Amino acid sequence: MTELTQNPAIGSAATDDSNAGHPMWSSRLAFILAASGSAVGLGNIWKFPYITGENGGGAFVLVYLLCIALIGIPIMVAEVAIGRRGGRSPINSMRQLAARDGLSKRWVWIGGMGMIASFLILSFYSVIGGWALSYVGNSAGGLFVGASSDSIGALFGNLLSDPYTLLLWHSVFMVLVIMIVARGVSSGMEKAINILMPILFGLLLVMVGYAMSTDSFAAGFQFLFTPDFSKLTTEGVLTALGHAFFTLSLGMGVMMAYGSYLPKNVSIVKTAFTVSILDTAVALLAGLAIFPLVFANGMEAGAGPGLIFQTLPIAFGQMPGGVFFGTLFFILLVVAAVTSAISLLEPVVEWFEEQKGISRRKGALIGGLSIWALGITTILSLNEWSGFHPLGMFERFEGKTIFDLLDYVTANLMMPLGGLFIALFVGWFMSKQAAENELSIGNGFAFKLFMFILRFITPAAVLVVFVYNLM
Ligand code: PHE
């Protein structure tokens, strides 16, 4: 198959028993683009800055970076390796590998849990994608020009308090995602990522440049990179861990699905490093662009999910060419969100195809509409139901709306749990020979180190964070 005419992960169901005819990414670059398309999204530009702000900055960032290095990258390698060896959709790859090594059928649950997590995540992801969409219009319409931080704040407040506008944009976002996934073979997807990702990167650099021109750049930089451990809570550590999974799209089979299309001669280890470094760079650049503005305008770093929507427009309102840069930025944010969202809808559609024999188009429609409907609970959490805290009787969930709970349960519980089992599977259960073949870094020091991390460090880290949080 040719590189830019077909996106196999989106296009093929691979329900057959032999994977001889399984399509392949044409190159390492094609895989990197698709995997980065999934990884780089709202998690980097929307979520990372606001949770960093809520958790006091530097110490949180340090833990997050450690989680990426010690937990995220090894699990990405393991997940892609399972996918490539299984050569099918996550559930069937797990089934196939477990059978091949004579293991319990229960391993397919990893795939099942991942699918449920995808469903839940996309329901609120799409609402936030809708915010970004509405900001394309706000920027193009010149609403930011010369606006004060108060009026920018009011603009965001008005959006959140209006369920109908939120519903409109959530619907537009979901329709976009359903259309792309339903078409399956989406020509141009990789090409789009290939062109737009560097532009997003460049634009983030421009914004960091702007942040440097404010006199609060040093304050922002310090906030991000000078750890103050007195500000870090055990809950913050769990959030950092959960975010490492969220931002790299790990622990739920997405990377497994993409890995099943990776040609045998491509290095999984190198590729996982490339994708993770790219993803981390985008998040850090976003942080560097945002925090100086937060301090320059006397705003609250812990302002919550609205942080980027309340800070960046101030910059766009003041910088030369701000209407252009602002509009471009929010368009790119939407594109980054859409390429992540399609990787979230894909497992659901695949499951419909495999288990229910439902066509891709119907599956995308049924799955997408159900997710859209669930998204309404997130919309209402922001206004009418903001006082509704379904699990409020538990201390841990006090004050958490349905939106907060969906985010918490998926990122902080389901994804790390999925990742834990993926690490255990490759570290302890899959045959060592198979691991060696997939990693193809020989069987010397590098391999032993990697297996040690996967067998002991990664599971122990996830467990320790879990246990601490239960106590
Ligand atoms: N990684 C994506 C982001 O950072 C979100 C995502 C999570 C996508 C899980 C797929 C799977 O925005």
CSV table of C-alpha atoms and ligand atoms in Angstrom, one decimal:
chain,number,residue,atom,x,y,z
A,1,MET,CA,0.0,0.0,0.0
A,2,THR,CA,1.1,3.5,-0.6
A,3,GLU,CA,1.9,5.8,2.2
A,4,LEU,CA,-0.5,8.6,1.7
A,5,THR,CA,-3.5,7.0,0.1
A,6,GLN,CA,-4.7,4.8,2.9
A,7,ASN,CA,-4.6,4.9,6.7
A,8,PRO,CA,-4.7,1.3,7.5
A,9,ALA,CA,-5.5,1.7,11.2
A,10,ILE,CA,-8.6,3.6,10.3
A,11,GLY,CA,-9.5,1.6,7.3
A,12,SER,CA,-9.2,-2.1,8.0
A,13,ALA,CA,-11.1,-4.3,10.5
A,14,ALA,CA,-8.7,-7.2,10.4
A,15,THR,CA,-11.3,-9.7,11.6
A,16,ASP,CA,-9.8,-12.6,9.7
A,17,ASP,CA,-7.8,-15.3,11.3
A,18,SER,CA,-4.7,-14.9,9.3
A,19,ASN,CA,-2.9,-11.6,9.2
A,20,ALA,CA,-1.0,-12.4,6.0
A,21,GLY,CA,-3.0,-9.8,4.1
A,22,HIS,CA,-2.9,-7.3,6.9
A,23,PRO,CA,-2.0,-3.9,5.6
A,24,MET,CA,1.1,-2.2,6.8
A,25,TRP,CA,2.3,1.3,7.3
A,26,SER,CA,4.5,2.0,4.4
A,27,SER,CA,7.2,3.5,6.5
A,28,ARG,CA,8.3,4.4,10.0
A,29,LEU,CA,7.3,8.0,9.3
A,30,ALA,CA,3.8,7.0,8.5
A,31,PHE,CA,3.4,5.2,11.8
A,32,ILE,CA,5.1,8.1,13.7
A,33,LEU,CA,2.6,10.5,12.2
A,34,ALA,CA,-0.4,8.4,13.1
A,35,ALA,CA,0.8,7.7,16.6
A,36,SER,CA,1.7,11.3,17.1
A,37,GLY,CA,-1.7,12.3,15.7
A,38,SER,CA,-3.3,10.3,18.5
A,39,ALA,CA,-0.9,11.4,21.2
A,40,VAL,CA,-0.7,15.1,20.5
A,41,GLY,CA,-4.0,16.7,21.3
A,42,LEU,CA,-6.0,18.5,23.9
A,43,GLY,CA,-4.1,16.5,26.5
A,44,ASN,CA,-0.9,18.5,25.6
A,45,ILE,CA,-2.3,22.0,25.1
A,46,TRP,CA,-5.4,22.1,27.2
A,47,LYS,CA,-5.0,19.5,30.0
A,48,PHE,CA,-1.3,19.6,30.7
A,49,PRO,CA,-1.1,23.4,31.5
A,50,TYR,CA,-4.3,23.4,33.6
A,51,ILE,CA,-3.4,20.4,35.7
A,52,THR,CA,0.1,21.7,36.1
A,53,GLY,CA,-1.4,25.0,37.3
A,54,GLU,CA,-3.7,23.2,39.7
A,55,ASN,CA,-0.9,21.1,41.1
A,56,GLY,CA,1.6,23.8,41.8
A,57,GLY,CA,4.0,23.6,38.9
A,58,GLY,CA,7.6,22.4,39.0
A,59,ALA,CA,7.3,19.4,41.3
A,60,PHE,CA,4.3,18.1,39.4
A,61,VAL,CA,6.1,18.6,36.0
A,62,LEU,CA,9.1,16.7,37.3
A,63,VAL,CA,6.9,13.7,38.4
A,64,TYR,CA,5.1,13.9,35.1
A,65,LEU,CA,8.4,13.7,33.2
A,66,LEU,CA,9.6,10.8,35.3
A,67,CYS,CA,6.3,9.0,34.6
A,68,ILE,CA,6.8,9.6,30.9
A,69,ALA,CA,10.3,8.2,31.0
A,70,LEU,CA,10.0,5.3,33.4
A,71,ILE,CA,6.4,4.3,32.8
A,72,GLY,CA,5.1,5.8,29.6
A,73,ILE,CA,7.9,5.0,27.1
A,74,PRO,CA,8.3,1.3,28.3
A,75,ILE,CA,4.5,0.8,28.2
A,76,MET,CA,4.3,2.3,24.7
A,77,VAL,CA,7.0,-0.1,23.5
A,78,ALA,CA,5.2,-3.0,25.2
A,79,GLU,CA,1.9,-2.0,23.7
A,80,VAL,CA,3.1,-1.5,20.2
A,81,ALA,CA,5.0,-4.8,20.4
A,82,ILE,CA,1.8,-6.6,21.4
A,83,GLY,CA,0.0,-5.0,18.6
A,84,ARG,CA,2.6,-5.9,16.0
A,85,ARG,CA,3.0,-9.5,17.2
A,86,GLY,CA,-0.8,-10.0,17.4
A,87,GLY,CA,-1.4,-8.2,14.1
A,88,ARG,CA,-5.1,-7.5,14.8
A,89,SER,CA,-7.5,-5.2,16.7
A,90,PRO,CA,-6.6,-5.0,20.4
A,91,ILE,CA,-9.1,-7.5,21.7
A,92,ASN,CA,-8.1,-10.1,19.0
A,93,SER,CA,-4.4,-9.4,19.3
A,94,MET,CA,-4.6,-10.2,23.0
A,95,ARG,CA,-6.7,-13.3,22.3
A,96,GLN,CA,-4.3,-14.4,19.7
A,97,LEU,CA,-1.1,-13.9,21.8
A,98,ALA,CA,-2.6,-15.4,24.9
A,99,ALA,CA,-3.6,-18.5,22.9
A,100,ARG,CA,-0.2,-18.7,21.3
A,101,ASP,CA,1.6,-18.7,24.6
A,102,GLY,CA,-1.0,-20.9,26.4
A,103,LEU,CA,-2.3,-18.1,28.7
A,104,SER,CA,-5.7,-17.3,30.1
A,105,LYS,CA,-8.3,-15.9,27.9
A,106,ARG,CA,-9.0,-13.2,30.4
A,107,TRP,CA,-6.1,-11.2,28.9
A,108,VAL,CA,-8.7,-10.0,26.3
A,109,TRP,CA,-10.2,-7.9,29.1
A,110,ILE,CA,-7.4,-5.4,28.6
A,111,GLY,CA,-8.9,-4.7,25.1
A,112,GLY,CA,-12.4,-4.6,26.5
A,113,MET,CA,-11.5,-2.1,29.3
A,114,GLY,CA,-9.7,0.0,26.7
A,115,MET,CA,-12.7,0.1,24.6
A,116,ILE,CA,-14.9,1.3,27.4
A,117,ALA,CA,-12.3,3.9,28.4
A,118,SER,CA,-12.3,5.2,24.8
A,119,PHE,CA,-16.0,5.6,24.9
A,120,LEU,CA,-16.0,7.5,28.1
A,121,ILE,CA,-13.0,9.7,27.2
A,122,LEU,CA,-14.4,10.7,23.8
A,123,SER,CA,-17.6,11.8,25.4
A,124,PHE,CA,-16.0,14.7,27.2
A,125,TYR,CA,-13.0,15.1,24.8
A,126,SER,CA,-15.5,16.1,22.2
A,127,VAL,CA,-17.1,18.8,24.4
A,128,ILE,CA,-13.6,20.4,24.9
A,129,GLY,CA,-13.0,20.0,21.2
A,130,GLY,CA,-16.2,22.0,20.8
A,131,TRP,CA,-14.7,24.8,23.0
A,132,ALA,CA,-11.8,25.0,20.6
A,133,LEU,CA,-14.1,25.1,17.6
A,134,SER,CA,-16.1,28.0,19.0
A,135,TYR,CA,-12.8,29.8,19.7
A,136,VAL,CA,-11.9,29.6,16.0
A,137,GLY,CA,-14.9,31.8,15.4
A,138,ASN,CA,-14.2,34.1,18.3
A,139,SER,CA,-10.7,34.7,17.1
A,140,ALA,CA,-11.6,35.2,13.4
A,141,GLY,CA,-14.4,37.5,14.5
A,142,GLY,CA,-11.8,39.8,16.2
A,143,LEU,CA,-13.3,39.2,19.7
A,144,PHE,CA,-9.9,39.1,21.3
A,145,VAL,CA,-8.5,42.3,19.8
A,146,GLY,CA,-7.5,44.6,22.6
A,147,ALA,CA,-9.7,42.7,25.1
A,148,SER,CA,-9.0,42.9,28.8
A,149,SER,CA,-8.4,39.7,30.8
A,150,ASP,CA,-11.8,40.4,32.4
A,151,SER,CA,-13.7,40.4,29.2
A,152,ILE,CA,-11.8,37.3,27.9
A,153,GLY,CA,-12.8,35.6,31.1
A,154,ALA,CA,-16.4,36.7,30.7
A,155,LEU,CA,-16.4,35.3,27.1
A,156,PHE,CA,-15.4,31.9,28.4
A,157,GLY,CA,-17.8,32.1,31.3
A,158,ASN,CA,-20.6,32.8,28.9
A,159,LEU,CA,-19.7,29.8,26.8
A,160,LEU,CA,-19.7,27.4,29.8
A,161,SER,CA,-23.0,28.7,31.1
A,162,ASP,CA,-24.8,28.2,27.8
A,163,PRO,CA,-25.7,24.5,27.3
A,164,TYR,CA,-27.1,25.1,23.8
A,165,THR,CA,-24.0,26.7,22.4
A,166,LEU,CA,-21.9,23.9,24.0
A,167,LEU,CA,-24.2,21.3,22.5
A,168,LEU,CA,-23.9,22.9,19.1
A,169,TRP,CA,-20.1,22.8,19.1
A,170,HIS,CA,-20.0,19.4,20.7
A,171,SER,CA,-22.2,18.1,17.9
A,172,VAL,CA,-20.2,19.7,15.2
A,173,PHE,CA,-17.0,18.1,16.6
A,174,MET,CA,-18.6,14.7,16.9
A,175,VAL,CA,-20.1,14.9,13.3
A,176,LEU,CA,-16.6,15.6,12.0
A,177,VAL,CA,-15.1,12.6,13.9
A,178,ILE,CA,-17.9,10.3,12.9
A,179,MET,CA,-17.6,11.3,9.2
A,180,ILE,CA,-13.9,10.7,9.2
A,181,VAL,CA,-14.1,7.3,10.9
A,182,ALA,CA,-17.1,6.2,8.9
A,183,ARG,CA,-15.2,6.8,5.6
A,184,GLY,CA,-12.6,4.4,6.9
A,185,VAL,CA,-9.9,4.7,4.4
A,186,SER,CA,-9.1,8.3,4.9
A,187,SER,CA,-6.8,9.5,2.3
A,188,GLY,CA,-4.9,12.5,3.3
A,189,MET,CA,-5.1,11.9,7.0
A,190,GLU,CA,-1.4,11.3,7.3
A,191,LYS,CA,-0.6,14.0,4.9
A,192,ALA,CA,-2.6,16.4,7.0
A,193,ILE,CA,-0.8,15.4,10.1
A,194,ASN,CA,2.5,15.6,8.3
A,195,ILE,CA,1.9,19.2,7.3
A,196,LEU,CA,-0.1,20.5,10.3
A,197,MET,CA,2.0,19.1,13.1
A,198,PRO,CA,5.1,21.1,12.1
A,199,ILE,CA,2.9,24.2,11.7
A,200,LEU,CA,1.5,23.7,15.2
A,201,PHE,CA,5.0,23.3,16.5
A,202,GLY,CA,6.1,26.5,14.8
A,203,LEU,CA,3.1,28.4,16.1
A,204,LEU,CA,3.8,27.2,19.6
A,205,LEU,CA,7.3,28.6,19.2
A,206,VAL,CA,5.9,31.9,18.1
A,207,MET,CA,3.7,32.0,21.2
A,208,VAL,CA,6.6,31.1,23.4
A,209,GLY,CA,8.4,34.0,21.7
A,210,TYR,CA,5.6,36.3,22.6
A,211,ALA,CA,5.6,35.0,26.1
A,212,MET,CA,9.3,35.9,26.3
A,213,SER,CA,8.5,39.4,25.4
A,214,THR,CA,6.4,39.8,28.5
A,215,ASP,CA,8.3,40.6,31.7
A,216,SER,CA,6.8,37.5,33.4
A,217,PHE,CA,8.6,34.9,31.3
A,218,ALA,CA,11.1,34.1,34.1
A,219,ALA,CA,8.2,33.7,36.5
A,220,GLY,CA,6.4,31.3,34.2
A,221,PHE,CA,9.6,29.4,33.5
A,222,GLN,CA,10.4,29.1,37.1
A,223,PHE,CA,6.8,27.9,37.9
A,224,LEU,CA,7.2,25.1,35.4
A,225,PHE,CA,10.8,24.0,36.1
A,226,THR,CA,11.6,24.8,39.7
A,227,PRO,CA,10.2,22.0,41.8
A,228,ASP,CA,8.6,22.9,45.1
A,229,PHE,CA,7.7,19.6,46.7
A,230,SER,CA,5.7,21.2,49.4
A,231,LYS,CA,3.1,21.8,46.8
A,232,LEU,CA,2.9,18.2,45.6
A,233,THR,CA,0.1,16.0,47.0
A,234,THR,CA,-0.3,12.2,46.6
A,235,GLU,CA,-3.3,13.0,44.5
A,236,GLY,CA,-1.1,15.2,42.4
A,237,VAL,CA,1.3,12.3,41.8
A,238,LEU,CA,-1.7,10.2,40.7
A,239,THR,CA,-2.8,12.9,38.3
A,240,ALA,CA,0.8,13.1,36.9
A,241,LEU,CA,0.8,9.4,36.4
A,242,GLY,CA,-2.7,9.4,34.8
A,243,HIS,CA,-1.7,12.2,32.5
A,244,ALA,CA,1.4,10.4,31.3
A,245,PHE,CA,-1.0,7.7,30.1
A,246,PHE,CA,-3.6,10.1,28.8
A,247,THR,CA,-1.2,12.2,26.8
A,248,LEU,CA,0.6,9.3,25.2
A,249,SER,CA,-2.7,7.5,24.5
A,250,LEU,CA,-1.6,4.5,26.5
A,251,GLY,CA,-3.1,1.6,28.4
A,252,MET,CA,-6.2,1.2,26.3
A,253,GLY,CA,-5.2,-0.5,23.0
A,254,VAL,CA,-4.9,2.6,20.8
A,255,MET,CA,-1.2,2.1,20.3
A,256,MET,CA,-1.7,-1.7,20.0
A,257,ALA,CA,-4.1,-1.1,17.2
A,258,TYR,CA,-1.6,1.2,15.4
A,259,GLY,CA,1.2,-1.2,16.2
A,260,SER,CA,-0.5,-4.0,14.4
A,261,TYR,CA,0.2,-2.1,11.1
A,262,LEU,CA,3.9,-1.6,11.8
A,263,PRO,CA,6.3,-3.4,9.5
A,264,LYS,CA,8.6,-5.9,11.1
A,265,ASN,CA,11.8,-4.1,10.2
A,266,VAL,CA,10.9,-0.8,12.0
A,267,SER,CA,12.4,-0.3,15.5
A,268,ILE,CA,9.7,-0.1,18.1
A,269,VAL,CA,12.0,1.4,20.7
A,270,LYS,CA,13.3,4.2,18.6
A,271,THR,CA,9.8,5.0,17.3
A,272,ALA,CA,8.3,5.1,20.8
A,273,PHE,CA,11.0,7.5,21.9
A,274,THR,CA,10.4,9.7,19.0
A,275,VAL,CA,6.6,9.9,19.6
A,276,SER,CA,7.0,10.4,23.3
A,277,ILE,CA,9.6,13.2,22.9
A,278,LEU,CA,7.5,15.0,20.4
A,279,ASP,CA,4.5,14.7,22.6
A,280,THR,CA,6.3,16.0,25.7
A,281,ALA,CA,7.9,18.8,23.7
A,282,VAL,CA,4.4,20.1,22.6
A,283,ALA,CA,3.2,20.0,26.2
A,284,LEU,CA,6.2,21.9,27.6
A,285,LEU,CA,6.0,24.5,24.8
A,286,ALA,CA,2.3,25.0,25.6
A,287,GLY,CA,3.2,25.5,29.3
A,288,LEU,CA,6.0,27.9,28.4
A,289,ALA,CA,3.6,29.9,26.2
A,290,ILE,CA,0.8,30.0,28.8
A,291,PHE,CA,2.3,30.5,32.3
A,292,PRO,CA,4.1,33.8,31.6
A,293,LEU,CA,0.7,35.1,30.4
A,294,VAL,CA,-1.0,33.9,33.5
A,295,PHE,CA,1.5,35.8,35.7
A,296,ALA,CA,1.7,38.8,33.5
A,297,ASN,CA,-2.0,39.3,33.8
A,298,GLY,CA,-2.3,38.5,37.5
A,299,MET,CA,-4.4,35.4,36.8
A,300,GLU,CA,-4.7,32.3,38.9
A,301,ALA,CA,-2.5,29.4,37.7
A,302,GLY,CA,-5.0,27.0,39.3
A,303,ALA,CA,-7.9,28.4,37.3
A,304,GLY,CA,-8.9,24.9,36.1
A,305,PRO,CA,-10.0,23.6,32.7
A,306,GLY,CA,-10.6,27.1,31.3
A,307,LEU,CA,-6.9,28.1,31.7
A,308,ILE,CA,-5.8,28.2,28.0
A,309,PHE,CA,-9.1,29.7,26.9
A,310,GLN,CA,-8.7,32.5,29.4
A,311,THR,CA,-5.0,33.3,28.8
A,312,LEU,CA,-4.0,32.7,25.2
A,313,PRO,CA,-6.7,35.0,23.8
A,314,ILE,CA,-5.2,37.9,25.8
A,315,ALA,CA,-1.9,37.3,23.9
A,316,PHE,CA,-3.7,37.1,20.6
A,317,GLY,CA,-5.5,40.2,21.4
A,318,GLN,CA,-2.3,42.1,21.9
A,319,MET,CA,0.3,40.7,19.5
A,320,PRO,CA,0.7,42.0,15.9
A,321,GLY,CA,-1.2,39.7,13.5
A,322,GLY,CA,-3.1,38.3,16.5
A,323,VAL,CA,-6.3,37.6,14.6
A,324,PHE,CA,-4.4,35.5,12.1
A,325,PHE,CA,-2.3,33.7,14.7
A,326,GLY,CA,-5.2,33.2,17.0
A,327,THR,CA,-7.4,31.8,14.4
A,328,LEU,CA,-4.7,29.5,13.1
A,329,PHE,CA,-3.9,28.3,16.6
A,330,PHE,CA,-7.4,27.3,17.4
A,331,ILE,CA,-7.8,25.6,14.0
A,332,LEU,CA,-4.7,23.6,14.7
A,333,LEU,CA,-5.9,22.8,18.1
A,334,VAL,CA,-9.1,21.4,16.6
A,335,VAL,CA,-7.1,19.4,14.1
A,336,ALA,CA,-4.9,18.0,16.8
A,337,ALA,CA,-8.1,17.1,18.8
A,338,VAL,CA,-9.7,15.5,15.9
A,339,THR,CA,-6.7,13.2,15.1
A,340,SER,CA,-6.8,12.1,18.7
A,341,ALA,CA,-10.6,11.7,18.7
A,342,ILE,CA,-10.6,9.4,15.7
A,343,SER,CA,-8.2,7.1,17.5
A,344,LEU,CA,-10.7,7.0,20.3
A,345,LEU,CA,-13.7,6.2,18.2
A,346,GLU,CA,-11.8,3.6,16.2
A,347,PRO,CA,-11.7,0.8,18.8
A,348,VAL,CA,-15.4,1.2,19.4
A,349,VAL,CA,-16.2,0.9,15.7
A,350,GLU,CA,-13.8,-2.0,15.4
A,351,TRP,CA,-15.6,-3.8,18.2
A,352,PHE,CA,-19.0,-3.3,16.5
A,353,GLU,CA,-17.5,-4.8,13.4
A,354,GLU,CA,-15.9,-7.7,15.0
A,355,GLN,CA,-18.4,-8.7,17.6
A,356,LYS,CA,-21.7,-7.5,16.1
A,357,GLY,CA,-21.0,-7.8,12.4
A,358,ILE,CA,-22.1,-4.1,12.0
A,359,SER,CA,-20.6,-2.2,9.1
A,360,ARG,CA,-18.0,0.5,9.7
A,361,ARG,CA,-20.4,3.3,8.7
A,362,LYS,CA,-23.2,2.0,10.9
A,363,GLY,CA,-20.8,1.3,13.7
A,364,ALA,CA,-19.3,4.8,13.5
A,365,LEU,CA,-22.8,6.2,13.6
A,366,ILE,CA,-24.1,4.1,16.5
A,367,GLY,CA,-21.0,4.4,18.5
A,368,GLY,CA,-20.6,8.1,17.7
A,369,LEU,CA,-24.2,8.9,18.6
A,370,SER,CA,-24.0,7.1,21.9
A,371,ILE,CA,-20.8,8.9,22.8
A,372,TRP,CA,-22.4,12.2,21.7
A,373,ALA,CA,-25.4,11.5,24.0
A,374,LEU,CA,-23.1,10.7,26.9
A,375,GLY,CA,-21.3,14.0,26.2
A,376,ILE,CA,-24.4,15.9,27.2
A,377,THR,CA,-23.8,14.9,30.8
A,378,THR,CA,-20.4,16.7,30.5
A,379,ILE,CA,-22.1,19.8,29.0
A,380,LEU,CA,-24.6,19.9,31.9
A,381,SER,CA,-21.8,19.4,34.4
A,382,LEU,CA,-20.6,22.8,33.4
A,383,ASN,CA,-23.8,24.6,34.1
A,384,GLU,CA,-27.2,23.2,35.1
A,385,TRP,CA,-25.7,20.2,36.9
A,386,SER,CA,-22.6,21.9,38.3
A,387,GLY,CA,-23.9,21.2,41.8
A,388,PHE,CA,-24.6,17.6,41.1
A,389,HIS,CA,-21.8,15.4,42.6
A,390,PRO,CA,-23.0,11.8,42.2
A,391,LEU,CA,-20.2,10.3,44.3
A,392,GLY,CA,-19.9,13.2,46.7
A,393,MET,CA,-20.5,10.9,49.7
A,394,PHE,CA,-16.9,9.6,49.2
A,395,GLU,CA,-14.3,12.0,50.3
A,396,ARG,CA,-12.2,11.4,47.3
A,397,PHE,CA,-14.9,12.4,44.9
A,398,GLU,CA,-16.2,15.4,46.9
A,399,GLY,CA,-17.2,18.2,44.7
A,400,LYS,CA,-16.7,16.2,41.5
A,401,THR,CA,-19.2,16.7,38.7
A,402,ILE,CA,-19.9,13.9,36.1
A,403,PHE,CA,-17.3,15.5,33.9
A,404,ASP,CA,-14.7,15.5,36.6
A,405,LEU,CA,-15.6,11.8,37.4
A,406,LEU,CA,-15.3,10.7,33.8
A,407,ASP,CA,-11.9,12.4,33.5
A,408,TYR,CA,-10.8,11.0,36.9
A,409,VAL,CA,-11.9,7.4,36.3
A,410,THR,CA,-10.5,7.1,32.8
A,411,ALA,CA,-7.1,8.9,33.2
A,412,ASN,CA,-6.3,8.1,36.8
A,413,LEU,CA,-7.7,4.6,37.1
A,414,MET,CA,-8.6,2.8,33.8
A,415,MET,CA,-5.5,3.8,31.8
A,416,PRO,CA,-2.9,3.1,34.4
A,417,LEU,CA,-4.6,-0.2,35.2
A,418,GLY,CA,-4.6,-1.2,31.5
A,419,GLY,CA,-0.9,-0.1,31.3
A,420,LEU,CA,0.0,-2.2,34.3
A,421,PHE,CA,-1.4,-5.3,32.7
A,422,ILE,CA,0.3,-4.5,29.4
A,423,ALA,CA,3.6,-4.2,31.2
A,424,LEU,CA,2.9,-7.4,33.2
A,425,PHE,CA,1.9,-9.2,30.0
A,426,VAL,CA,5.1,-8.4,28.1
A,427,GLY,CA,7.3,-8.5,31.2
A,428,TRP,CA,6.2,-11.8,32.7
A,429,PHE,CA,3.8,-13.7,30.4
A,430,MET,CA,4.7,-13.3,26.7
A,431,SER,CA,7.6,-15.5,25.7
A,432,LYS,CA,10.9,-13.9,26.2
A,433,GLN,CA,11.9,-14.9,22.6
A,434,ALA,CA,8.9,-12.9,21.3
A,435,ALA,CA,9.8,-9.9,23.3
A,436,GLU,CA,13.4,-10.1,22.0
A,437,ASN,CA,12.2,-10.4,18.4
A,438,GLU,CA,9.8,-7.5,18.6
A,439,LEU,CA,12.2,-5.1,20.4
A,440,SER,CA,15.1,-6.1,18.2
A,441,ILE,CA,17.7,-4.4,20.4
A,442,GLY,CA,19.6,-7.7,20.8
A,443,ASN,CA,19.6,-9.5,24.1
A,444,GLY,CA,22.4,-7.5,25.8
A,445,PHE,CA,22.3,-4.8,28.3
A,446,ALA,CA,19.7,-2.6,26.7
A,447,PHE,CA,17.2,-5.4,26.4
A,448,LYS,CA,17.8,-6.6,30.0
A,449,LEU,CA,17.5,-3.1,31.3
A,450,PHE,CA,14.2,-2.6,29.4
A,451,MET,CA,12.8,-5.9,30.6
A,452,PHE,CA,13.8,-5.1,34.2
A,453,ILE,CA,12.0,-1.8,33.9
A,454,LEU,CA,8.9,-3.4,32.5
A,455,ARG,CA,8.9,-6.3,35.0
A,456,PHE,CA,9.6,-4.4,38.1
A,457,ILE,CA,9.9,-0.6,37.9
A,458,THR,CA,6.8,0.1,35.9
A,459,PRO,CA,4.4,-2.2,37.8
A,460,ALA,CA,5.8,-1.2,41.1
A,461,ALA,CA,5.5,2.5,40.3
A,462,VAL,CA,1.9,2.2,39.2
A,463,LEU,CA,1.0,0.0,42.2
A,464,VAL,CA,2.7,2.3,44.7
A,465,VAL,CA,0.9,5.4,43.4
A,466,PHE,CA,-2.4,3.4,43.5
A,467,VAL,CA,-1.9,2.1,47.0
A,468,TYR,CA,-0.9,5.5,48.3
A,469,ASN,CA,-4.0,7.0,46.9
A,470,LEU,CA,-6.3,4.4,48.4
A,471,MET,CA,-4.8,5.1,51.8
B,1,PHE,N1,-3.5,11.5,23.8
B,1,PHE,C1,-4.6,12.3,23.5
B,1,PHE,C2,-4.3,13.8,24.0
B,1,PHE,O1,-3.3,14.0,24.6
B,1,PHE,C3,-5.8,11.8,24.1
B,1,PHE,C4,-6.1,10.4,23.9
B,1,PHE,C5,-6.1,9.5,25.0
B,1,PHE,C6,-6.2,9.8,22.7
B,1,PHE,C7,-6.3,8.2,24.8
B,1,PHE,C8,-6.3,8.5,22.5
B,1,PHE,C9,-6.4,7.6,23.6
B,1,PHE,O2,-5.1,14.6,23.7
